[in-house]
Amino acid sequence: MTKIIPVALFFLSFFASLVSNAILRTYSKRKQILLDRPDKYRKFHKNPTPLTGGLGISIGIIFSAIFLLFFMGSTYKLEFSDQVENFNNMNQGQPYELKLDNGVKVIIKKYDNDSFTMLLPSGETLLYTISPNSEITQLPSIKINDQNNVIQLNNFGIGLIFFTLIVQLVMLFDDLKNLSAFKRLTLQSLCVLGLIIVSGVYIKSLGNLLGFGEINLGYFGIPFTVFCVVGIMNAFNMIDGLNGLCASICLICFSAIIFMMNANNIPSLFPLILPVGAICGFLMYNMGLLGEQRTVFLGDNGSNALGFMCAWILIYFSSNIENSFAPVTALWFVAIPFFDAVRVMIYRLLEGIKVFNAGREHIHHKLFDAGFSNTRIYLILMSISIIFVVIGIIFNNSFPINHYYSFYTFLIFWACYYLSTKLIKKNV
């Protein structure tokens, strides 16, 4: 049955997003609110277009999540501790990292009051028992029941849902009233800091990024995480200038995470499928697959919410004790918005232009001015994005400890990207 559930969840969130987007865009048109009107500088769409796509995606995710709660018949567990003091204080079923004498890191879980499981780097799971005199004995291999009907919802999961909605509400106000850059950055930073406080999750280590050993950030990781998440949010917002581009990059990112985490076989990761289906439902409208007259845009509320979710989920799965990929691998999953945002900011600083002003320096603008059609631009950038994801996964799997190979290669690709974009000329 668990093989059918991911497919069912996908189509549920897909149709929920499809229906909610249809209702919201109709309401927006009728009430003449949240409309993006064309101009002669940056916005070349023919008609005023609703900015309700992000709201439609959120409704699709929320509706599907409520259905998942009842459909799975799941027991949700709250995790409040991520520090191991001794075996008796361990929460049953919650993973903890243990570093062995030989330096190998393993994951242990309390199985019952007298035993625990150990997940080795090879993927093998061993069962150990603890005797009254504290002797540890390995038991013969047995099939361990991991309670496949249990979906763990921890502080991070609750906080992510709450603060994503807060981000969307804040940026919805920006869509309506056009907040200043300072106010946007301040409110975005407060939302990121709020999730850090609630969950205790932030970037604590960058791994062996430079080749001189693991870089531990300590408490400096808190402001660094705020900087990174706010940066990714704005990078996603900046890349949202072509139908389907921002949402599709987010879709590729989530799909890569699902692939790395093997969500198809881990029920507690089923919620990752919900945004994938909801984004696909939105893309049906955004890319004009249901007719050009039914187009809908993400709006700042949608692009920032997607960037917020992507950034945090990448941080969570690359930083927690059961991480399936290195922190540097997360960069490959969002390479296009990252490359483009950094290049545009460098250009604007050198030219004395305000960094957060709207402009036509982004990669999709440059390709459009060079004579490429919107469809070709979309296919080019999506192909490059997928290639980057594959490269990141290959480096992650080939060099699980020596992360600097991946990082230095990433820098080389960024330099190539920066230089190649300078060669794109306008087709006058």
Tab-separated table of C-alpha atoms in Angstrom:
chain	number	residue	atom	x	y	z
A	1	MET	CA	0.000	0.000	0.000
A	2	THR	CA	2.879	2.364	0.777
A	3	LYS	CA	3.879	2.245	-2.914
A	4	ILE	CA	0.516	3.707	-3.920
A	5	ILE	CA	0.426	6.440	-1.304
A	6	PRO	CA	3.094	8.714	-2.901
A	7	VAL	CA	1.224	8.667	-6.217
A	8	ALA	CA	-2.097	9.339	-4.482
A	9	LEU	CA	-0.588	12.228	-2.516
A	10	PHE	CA	0.868	13.744	-5.666
A	11	PHE	CA	-2.424	13.763	-7.531
A	12	LEU	CA	-4.330	14.941	-4.465
A	13	SER	CA	-2.089	17.987	-4.025
A	14	PHE	CA	-2.034	18.500	-7.809
A	15	PHE	CA	-5.814	18.710	-8.120
A	16	ALA	CA	-6.174	20.681	-4.877
A	17	SER	CA	-3.751	23.263	-6.266
A	18	LEU	CA	-5.459	23.181	-9.665
A	19	VAL	CA	-8.885	23.909	-8.174
A	20	SER	CA	-7.690	26.520	-5.671
A	21	ASN	CA	-5.744	28.370	-8.370
A	22	ALA	CA	-8.844	28.431	-10.559
A	23	ILE	CA	-10.983	29.879	-7.748
A	24	LEU	CA	-8.393	32.432	-6.617
A	25	ARG	CA	-7.581	33.757	-10.095
A	26	THR	CA	-11.291	34.190	-10.831
A	27	TYR	CA	-11.766	36.070	-7.557
A	28	SER	CA	-8.735	38.248	-8.276
A	29	LYS	CA	-10.061	39.160	-11.720
A	30	ARG	CA	-13.546	39.878	-10.435
A	31	LYS	CA	-12.415	42.052	-7.518
A	32	GLN	CA	-9.481	43.608	-9.423
A	33	ILE	CA	-6.993	42.891	-6.629
A	34	LEU	CA	-3.569	41.239	-6.703
A	35	LEU	CA	-3.218	41.886	-10.434
A	36	ASP	CA	0.125	42.278	-12.175
A	37	ARG	CA	-0.327	44.829	-14.925
A	38	PRO	CA	1.937	44.900	-18.008
A	39	ASP	CA	4.324	47.775	-18.707
A	40	LYS	CA	6.792	48.688	-21.465
A	41	TYR	CA	9.971	47.935	-19.498
A	42	ARG	CA	9.917	44.548	-17.738
A	43	LYS	CA	6.399	43.113	-17.933
A	44	PHE	CA	5.423	42.056	-21.417
A	45	HIS	CA	2.367	39.901	-20.711
A	46	LYS	CA	-0.672	41.025	-22.673
A	47	ASN	CA	-3.304	41.300	-19.938
A	48	PRO	CA	-3.446	42.014	-16.171
A	49	THR	CA	-2.584	38.701	-14.521
A	50	PRO	CA	-3.528	37.492	-11.004
A	51	LEU	CA	-0.684	37.117	-8.486
A	52	THR	CA	-2.493	34.327	-6.645
A	53	GLY	CA	-0.395	31.331	-7.719
A	54	GLY	CA	1.543	31.173	-4.454
A	55	LEU	CA	-1.680	31.153	-2.455
A	56	GLY	CA	-3.050	28.364	-4.652
A	57	ILE	CA	0.062	26.268	-4.032
A	58	SER	CA	-0.197	26.787	-0.258
A	59	ILE	CA	-3.865	25.831	-0.194
A	60	GLY	CA	-3.075	22.710	-2.223
A	61	ILE	CA	-0.356	21.712	0.233
A	62	ILE	CA	-2.456	22.423	3.344
A	63	PHE	CA	-5.520	20.567	2.031
A	64	SER	CA	-3.401	17.544	1.079
A	65	ALA	CA	-1.600	17.587	4.436
A	66	ILE	CA	-4.932	17.462	6.286
A	67	PHE	CA	-6.001	14.558	4.095
A	68	LEU	CA	-2.676	12.817	4.761
A	69	LEU	CA	-3.322	13.045	8.501
A	70	PHE	CA	-6.588	11.107	8.233
A	71	PHE	CA	-5.679	8.840	5.333
A	72	MET	CA	-2.509	7.502	6.929
A	73	GLY	CA	-4.196	7.031	10.297
A	74	SER	CA	-0.861	8.197	11.612
A	75	THR	CA	0.409	8.835	15.087
A	76	TYR	CA	2.283	12.101	15.078
A	77	LYS	CA	5.168	12.441	17.458
A	78	LEU	CA	6.637	15.686	18.723
A	79	GLU	CA	10.399	15.725	19.206
A	80	PHE	CA	11.702	18.235	21.697
A	81	SER	CA	15.193	16.954	22.460
A	82	ASP	CA	18.172	16.506	20.163
A	83	GLN	CA	20.804	16.087	22.872
A	84	VAL	CA	21.789	12.597	24.104
A	85	GLU	CA	22.803	12.460	27.756
A	86	ASN	CA	22.425	8.725	28.335
A	87	PHE	CA	20.391	5.812	27.072
A	88	ASN	CA	17.514	6.243	29.534
A	89	ASN	CA	16.970	9.818	28.396
A	90	MET	CA	16.808	8.891	24.716
A	91	ASN	CA	13.412	9.206	23.021
A	92	GLN	CA	12.295	5.928	21.519
A	93	GLY	CA	12.515	5.983	17.745
A	94	GLN	CA	14.333	9.314	17.545
A	95	PRO	CA	17.703	9.189	15.746
A	96	TYR	CA	20.933	10.315	17.407
A	97	GLU	CA	24.401	10.627	15.947
A	98	LEU	CA	27.263	8.695	17.523
A	99	LYS	CA	30.907	8.990	16.515
A	100	LEU	CA	32.809	5.718	16.940
A	101	ASP	CA	36.456	5.469	18.013
A	102	ASN	CA	37.529	4.996	14.382
A	103	GLY	CA	35.868	8.264	13.389
A	104	VAL	CA	32.916	6.670	11.598
A	105	LYS	CA	29.584	8.364	12.290
A	106	VAL	CA	26.551	6.126	12.853
A	107	ILE	CA	22.912	6.747	13.709
A	108	ILE	CA	21.418	5.088	16.779
A	109	LYS	CA	17.767	4.827	17.812
A	110	LYS	CA	16.254	3.579	21.032
A	111	TYR	CA	14.324	0.422	20.091
A	112	ASP	CA	12.850	-0.336	23.503
A	113	ASN	CA	13.867	0.095	27.138
A	114	ASP	CA	16.733	-2.393	26.819
A	115	SER	CA	17.962	-2.150	23.237
A	116	PHE	CA	18.813	0.178	20.401
A	117	THR	CA	19.456	0.021	16.663
A	118	MET	CA	22.561	1.274	14.870
A	119	LEU	CA	22.442	2.445	11.245
A	120	LEU	CA	25.852	2.032	9.603
A	121	PRO	CA	27.107	4.207	6.698
A	122	SER	CA	26.645	1.146	4.456
A	123	GLY	CA	22.906	1.229	5.135
A	124	GLU	CA	22.960	-1.935	7.312
A	125	THR	CA	20.948	-1.780	10.540
A	126	LEU	CA	22.171	-3.690	13.615
A	127	LEU	CA	20.296	-4.373	16.849
A	128	TYR	CA	22.040	-4.198	20.246
A	129	THR	CA	20.808	-4.987	23.747
A	130	ILE	CA	21.954	-3.486	27.045
A	131	SER	CA	22.184	-5.776	30.062
A	132	PRO	CA	21.553	-4.619	33.667
A	133	ASN	CA	25.338	-4.321	34.187
A	134	SER	CA	25.557	-2.000	31.115
A	135	GLU	CA	27.142	-4.582	28.812
A	136	ILE	CA	26.265	-4.056	25.150
A	137	THR	CA	25.634	-7.147	23.034
A	138	GLN	CA	24.834	-7.342	19.340
A	139	LEU	CA	21.775	-9.468	18.617
A	140	PRO	CA	21.358	-11.653	15.526
A	141	SER	CA	20.019	-9.848	12.473
A	142	ILE	CA	16.245	-9.504	12.619
A	143	LYS	CA	13.616	-7.617	10.633
A	144	ILE	CA	12.907	-4.479	12.616
A	145	ASN	CA	9.458	-2.939	12.482
A	146	ASP	CA	9.922	0.804	12.036
A	147	GLN	CA	6.214	1.571	12.374
A	148	ASN	CA	5.628	2.488	8.741
A	149	ASN	CA	2.358	4.180	9.571
A	150	VAL	CA	4.051	6.760	11.796
A	151	ILE	CA	4.843	10.212	10.478
A	152	GLN	CA	7.077	12.167	12.825
A	153	LEU	CA	6.246	15.835	13.093
A	154	ASN	CA	8.918	17.683	15.029
A	155	ASN	CA	9.400	21.288	16.035
A	156	PHE	CA	11.025	22.029	12.711
A	157	GLY	CA	8.074	20.679	10.716
A	158	ILE	CA	5.567	22.688	12.744
A	159	GLY	CA	7.718	25.812	12.569
A	160	LEU	CA	8.279	25.487	8.840
A	161	ILE	CA	4.546	25.370	8.150
A	162	PHE	CA	3.832	28.317	10.440
A	163	PHE	CA	6.630	30.614	9.287
A	164	THR	CA	6.141	29.806	5.605
A	165	LEU	CA	2.587	31.085	5.977
A	166	ILE	CA	3.892	34.159	7.822
A	167	VAL	CA	6.375	34.806	5.008
A	168	GLN	CA	3.585	34.481	2.481
A	169	LEU	CA	1.319	36.873	4.365
A	170	VAL	CA	4.126	39.436	4.697
A	171	MET	CA	4.972	39.223	0.997
A	172	LEU	CA	1.273	39.267	0.107
A	173	PHE	CA	1.185	42.669	1.772
A	174	ASP	CA	4.231	43.557	-0.332
A	175	ASP	CA	2.313	42.568	-3.479
A	176	LEU	CA	-0.476	44.897	-2.417
A	177	LYS	CA	1.461	47.847	-0.951
A	178	ASN	CA	5.026	47.455	-2.307
A	179	LEU	CA	7.146	47.464	0.869
A	180	SER	CA	10.586	49.051	0.919
A	181	ALA	CA	13.631	46.793	0.564
A	182	PHE	CA	14.629	47.465	4.194
A	183	LYS	CA	11.222	46.420	5.537
A	184	ARG	CA	11.163	43.292	3.360
A	185	LEU	CA	14.629	42.185	4.471
A	186	THR	CA	13.841	42.887	8.124
A	187	LEU	CA	10.601	40.914	8.085
A	188	GLN	CA	12.212	38.066	6.133
A	189	SER	CA	15.082	37.910	8.639
A	190	LEU	CA	12.672	37.844	11.586
A	191	CYS	CA	10.799	34.889	10.045
A	192	VAL	CA	14.048	32.970	9.557
A	193	LEU	CA	15.193	33.781	13.090
A	194	GLY	CA	11.800	32.714	14.423
A	195	LEU	CA	12.123	29.260	12.890
A	196	ILE	CA	15.642	28.925	14.289
A	197	ILE	CA	14.370	29.754	17.789
A	198	VAL	CA	11.415	27.368	17.530
A	199	SER	CA	13.281	24.425	16.013
A	200	GLY	CA	16.895	24.871	17.063
A	201	VAL	CA	17.854	24.034	13.475
A	202	TYR	CA	20.512	26.110	11.737
A	203	ILE	CA	23.724	25.591	9.784
A	204	LYS	CA	26.180	24.364	12.381
A	205	SER	CA	28.809	22.981	10.013
A	206	LEU	CA	29.856	23.483	6.403
A	207	GLY	CA	31.635	20.141	6.223
A	208	ASN	CA	35.145	19.814	4.809
A	209	LEU	CA	34.457	22.717	2.455
A	210	LEU	CA	37.981	23.992	1.807
A	211	GLY	CA	40.014	20.818	2.285
A	212	PHE	CA	41.443	21.765	5.685
A	213	GLY	CA	38.997	19.838	7.846
A	214	GLU	CA	35.407	20.338	8.925
A	215	ILE	CA	34.288	23.952	9.351
A	216	ASN	CA	32.182	24.241	12.502
A	217	LEU	CA	30.318	27.538	12.773
A	218	GLY	CA	29.076	27.285	16.338
A	219	TYR	CA	26.649	30.065	17.236
A	220	PHE	CA	27.911	32.078	14.267
A	221	GLY	CA	25.799	29.612	12.300
A	222	ILE	CA	22.649	31.478	13.402
A	223	PRO	CA	23.342	34.784	11.595
A	224	PHE	CA	24.909	32.806	8.746
A	225	THR	CA	21.693	30.803	8.361
A	226	VAL	CA	19.609	33.986	8.389
A	227	PHE	CA	21.837	35.427	5.664
A	228	CYS	CA	21.637	32.264	3.534
A	229	VAL	CA	17.870	31.761	3.780
A	230	VAL	CA	17.048	35.421	3.128
A	231	GLY	CA	19.480	35.324	0.214
A	232	ILE	CA	17.825	32.265	-1.332
A	233	MET	CA	14.360	33.769	-0.835
A	234	ASN	CA	15.357	36.869	-2.767
A	235	ALA	CA	17.214	34.803	-5.369
A	236	PHE	CA	14.010	32.871	-6.077
A	237	ASN	CA	12.113	36.139	-6.235
A	238	MET	CA	14.648	37.595	-8.694
A	239	ILE	CA	14.510	34.569	-11.010
A	240	ASP	CA	10.711	34.775	-11.163
A	241	GLY	CA	10.576	36.738	-14.402
A	242	LEU	CA	9.593	34.031	-16.869
A	243	ASN	CA	6.543	31.780	-16.786
A	244	GLY	CA	7.348	28.515	-15.053
A	245	LEU	CA	10.971	29.344	-14.220
A	246	CYS	CA	10.903	29.919	-10.455
A	247	ALA	CA	8.344	27.191	-9.727
A	248	SER	CA	10.125	24.659	-11.959
A	249	ILE	CA	13.482	25.285	-10.287
A	250	CYS	CA	11.759	24.724	-6.945
A	251	LEU	CA	10.180	21.565	-8.371
A	252	ILE	CA	13.587	20.260	-9.465
A	253	CYS	CA	14.998	21.052	-6.012
A	254	PHE	CA	12.241	19.159	-4.181
A	255	SER	CA	12.501	16.232	-6.598
A	256	ALA	CA	16.257	16.039	-5.983
A	257	ILE	CA	15.710	16.011	-2.212
A	258	ILE	CA	13.105	13.255	-2.555
A	259	PHE	CA	15.546	11.241	-4.667
A	260	MET	CA	18.339	11.686	-2.135
A	261	MET	CA	16.122	10.877	0.834
A	262	ASN	CA	14.345	7.967	-0.899
A	263	ALA	CA	10.970	9.321	0.208
A	264	ASN	CA	9.138	6.583	-1.666
A	265	ASN	CA	10.216	4.073	0.971
A	266	ILE	CA	10.098	6.299	4.060
A	267	PRO	CA	6.517	7.270	5.024
A	268	SER	CA	7.684	10.053	7.333
A	269	LEU	CA	8.994	11.813	4.213
A	270	PHE	CA	5.693	11.623	2.334
A	271	PRO	CA	4.976	15.325	3.082
A	272	LEU	CA	7.799	16.218	0.688
A	273	ILE	CA	5.584	14.998	-2.152
A	274	LEU	CA	2.850	17.533	-1.373
A	275	PRO	CA	4.638	20.666	-2.661
A	276	VAL	CA	5.679	18.753	-5.795
A	277	GLY	CA	2.059	18.043	-6.716
A	278	ALA	CA	0.898	21.535	-5.738
A	279	ILE	CA	3.599	23.194	-7.866
A	280	CYS	CA	2.662	21.023	-10.852
A	281	GLY	CA	-0.955	22.119	-10.452
A	282	PHE	CA	0.128	25.763	-10.479
A	283	LEU	CA	2.326	25.253	-13.553
A	284	MET	CA	-0.704	24.137	-15.547
A	285	TYR	CA	-1.944	27.731	-15.316
A	286	ASN	CA	1.353	29.586	-15.145
A	287	MET	CA	2.705	28.048	-18.348
A	288	GLY	CA	-0.550	28.470	-20.227
A	289	LEU	CA	-1.220	24.745	-20.569
A	290	LEU	CA	-4.901	25.414	-19.800
A	291	GLY	CA	-5.061	28.403	-22.132
A	292	GLU	CA	-3.302	31.769	-22.278
A	293	GLN	CA	-6.373	33.508	-20.847
A	294	ARG	CA	-6.066	31.488	-17.622
A	295	THR	CA	-2.473	32.445	-16.789
A	296	VAL	CA	-1.594	33.101	-13.157
A	297	PHE	CA	1.656	34.310	-11.556
A	298	LEU	CA	3.340	33.414	-8.260
A	299	GLY	CA	3.674	36.973	-7.043
A	300	ASP	CA	6.278	37.990	-4.466
A	301	ASN	CA	4.281	36.021	-1.897
A	302	GLY	CA	4.654	32.800	-3.873
A	303	SER	CA	8.293	33.117	-4.966
A	304	ASN	CA	9.454	34.062	-1.456
A	305	ALA	CA	7.444	31.254	0.166
A	306	LEU	CA	8.906	28.705	-2.266
A	307	GLY	CA	12.413	30.059	-1.679
A	308	PHE	CA	11.866	29.903	2.088
A	309	MET	CA	10.700	26.280	1.927
A	310	CYS	CA	13.481	25.177	-0.411
A	311	ALA	CA	16.214	26.832	1.633
A	312	TRP	CA	15.017	25.410	4.948
A	313	ILE	CA	14.385	21.890	3.720
A	314	LEU	CA	17.846	21.844	2.146
A	315	ILE	CA	19.349	23.065	5.429
A	316	TYR	CA	17.405	20.530	7.476
A	317	PHE	CA	18.292	17.463	5.430
A	318	SER	CA	21.912	18.498	4.884
A	319	SER	CA	22.503	19.476	8.510
A	320	ASN	CA	20.627	17.034	10.709
A	321	ILE	CA	22.140	13.873	12.067
A	322	GLU	CA	20.556	11.657	9.431
A	323	ASN	CA	21.750	13.863	6.581
A	324	SER	CA	21.742	12.216	3.170
A	325	PHE	CA	23.792	14.877	1.439
A	326	ALA	CA	26.530	17.340	2.323
A	327	PRO	CA	25.787	21.055	2.853
A	328	VAL	CA	27.662	21.967	-0.332
A	329	THR	CA	25.388	19.636	-2.328
A	330	ALA	CA	22.474	21.923	-1.460
A	331	LEU	CA	24.146	24.678	-3.509
A	332	TRP	CA	23.965	22.550	-6.647
A	333	PHE	CA	20.203	22.121	-6.147
A	334	VAL	CA	19.618	25.897	-6.308
A	335	ALA	CA	22.545	26.766	-8.577
A	336	ILE	CA	20.655	28.804	-11.202
A	337	PRO	CA	18.967	31.299	-8.815
A	338	PHE	CA	22.167	31.449	-6.740
A	339	PHE	CA	24.430	32.121	-9.733
A	340	ASP	CA	22.059	34.676	-11.189
A	341	ALA	CA	21.453	36.586	-7.943
A	342	VAL	CA	25.172	36.872	-7.142
A	343	ARG	CA	25.999	37.983	-10.691
A	344	VAL	CA	23.237	40.618	-10.709
A	345	MET	CA	24.270	41.983	-7.303
A	346	ILE	CA	27.914	42.249	-8.387
A	347	TYR	CA	26.853	44.041	-11.556
A	348	ARG	CA	24.631	46.499	-9.695
A	349	LEU	CA	27.268	47.247	-7.072
A	350	LEU	CA	29.846	47.948	-9.767
A	351	GLU	CA	27.383	50.142	-11.668
A	352	GLY	CA	26.228	52.013	-8.550
A	353	ILE	CA	22.669	50.695	-8.853
A	354	LYS	CA	20.606	49.804	-5.793
A	355	VAL	CA	20.911	46.047	-5.334
A	356	PHE	CA	17.203	45.361	-4.761
A	357	ASN	CA	15.842	47.602	-7.481
A	358	ALA	CA	13.906	45.911	-10.266
A	359	GLY	CA	15.872	45.647	-13.493
A	360	ARG	CA	16.581	43.690	-16.652
A	361	GLU	CA	19.972	42.198	-15.800
A	362	HIS	CA	18.794	38.668	-15.018
A	363	ILE	CA	19.748	35.717	-17.188
A	364	HIS	CA	16.252	35.272	-18.641
A	365	HIS	CA	16.163	38.966	-19.593
A	366	LYS	CA	19.573	38.747	-21.265
A	367	LEU	CA	18.593	35.650	-23.254
A	368	PHE	CA	15.297	37.271	-24.271
A	369	ASP	CA	17.110	40.406	-25.449
A	370	ALA	CA	19.511	38.171	-27.382
A	371	GLY	CA	16.569	36.889	-29.423
A	372	PHE	CA	15.649	33.640	-27.661
A	373	SER	CA	11.973	32.796	-27.274
A	374	ASN	CA	10.458	32.271	-23.817
A	375	THR	CA	10.097	28.547	-24.484
A	376	ARG	CA	13.749	28.159	-25.491
A	377	ILE	CA	14.921	30.169	-22.476
A	378	TYR	CA	12.851	27.964	-20.181
A	379	LEU	CA	14.177	24.732	-21.704
A	380	ILE	CA	17.783	25.958	-21.612
A	381	LEU	CA	17.658	26.989	-17.959
A	382	MET	CA	15.762	23.878	-16.887
A	383	SER	CA	18.262	21.637	-18.664
A	384	ILE	CA	21.191	23.423	-17.013
A	385	SER	CA	19.462	23.213	-13.623
A	386	ILE	CA	18.955	19.457	-13.981
A	387	ILE	CA	22.583	19.016	-15.061
A	388	PHE	CA	23.732	20.911	-11.962
A	389	VAL	CA	21.600	18.692	-9.731
A	390	VAL	CA	23.080	15.555	-11.300
A	391	ILE	CA	26.616	16.911	-10.863
A	392	GLY	CA	25.894	17.699	-7.216
A	393	ILE	CA	24.555	14.201	-6.566
A	394	ILE	CA	27.560	12.588	-8.294
A	395	PHE	CA	30.013	14.592	-6.183
A	396	ASN	CA	28.009	13.881	-3.030
A	397	ASN	CA	28.082	10.141	-3.623
A	398	SER	CA	31.654	10.008	-4.929
A	399	PHE	CA	33.242	12.188	-2.236
A	400	PRO	CA	31.159	11.780	0.954
A	401	ILE	CA	33.970	13.209	3.120
A	402	ASN	CA	36.047	15.396	0.805
A	403	HIS	CA	33.385	18.038	0.199
A	404	TYR	CA	35.927	20.498	-1.171
A	405	TYR	CA	35.958	18.697	-4.533
A	406	SER	CA	32.324	19.620	-4.951
A	407	PHE	CA	32.779	23.163	-3.628
A	408	TYR	CA	35.741	24.085	-5.844
A	409	THR	CA	33.975	22.617	-8.868
A	410	PHE	CA	30.920	24.696	-7.968
A	411	LEU	CA	33.076	27.848	-7.917
A	412	ILE	CA	34.533	26.972	-11.321
A	413	PHE	CA	31.041	26.555	-12.768
A	414	TRP	CA	29.983	29.882	-11.248
A	415	ALA	CA	32.980	31.616	-12.831
A	416	CYS	CA	32.105	30.045	-16.191
A	417	TYR	CA	28.491	31.144	-15.761
A	418	TYR	CA	29.535	34.698	-14.896
A	419	LEU	CA	31.897	35.014	-17.865
A	420	SER	CA	29.512	33.391	-20.340
A	421	THR	CA	26.663	35.750	-19.425
A	422	LYS	CA	28.930	38.721	-20.154
A	423	LEU	CA	29.290	37.406	-23.692
A	424	ILE	CA	25.535	37.463	-24.354
A	425	LYS	CA	24.833	40.411	-26.616
A	426	LYS	CA	21.550	42.118	-27.398
A	427	ASN	CA	20.009	41.225	-30.724
A	428	VAL	CA	19.484	44.799	-31.878
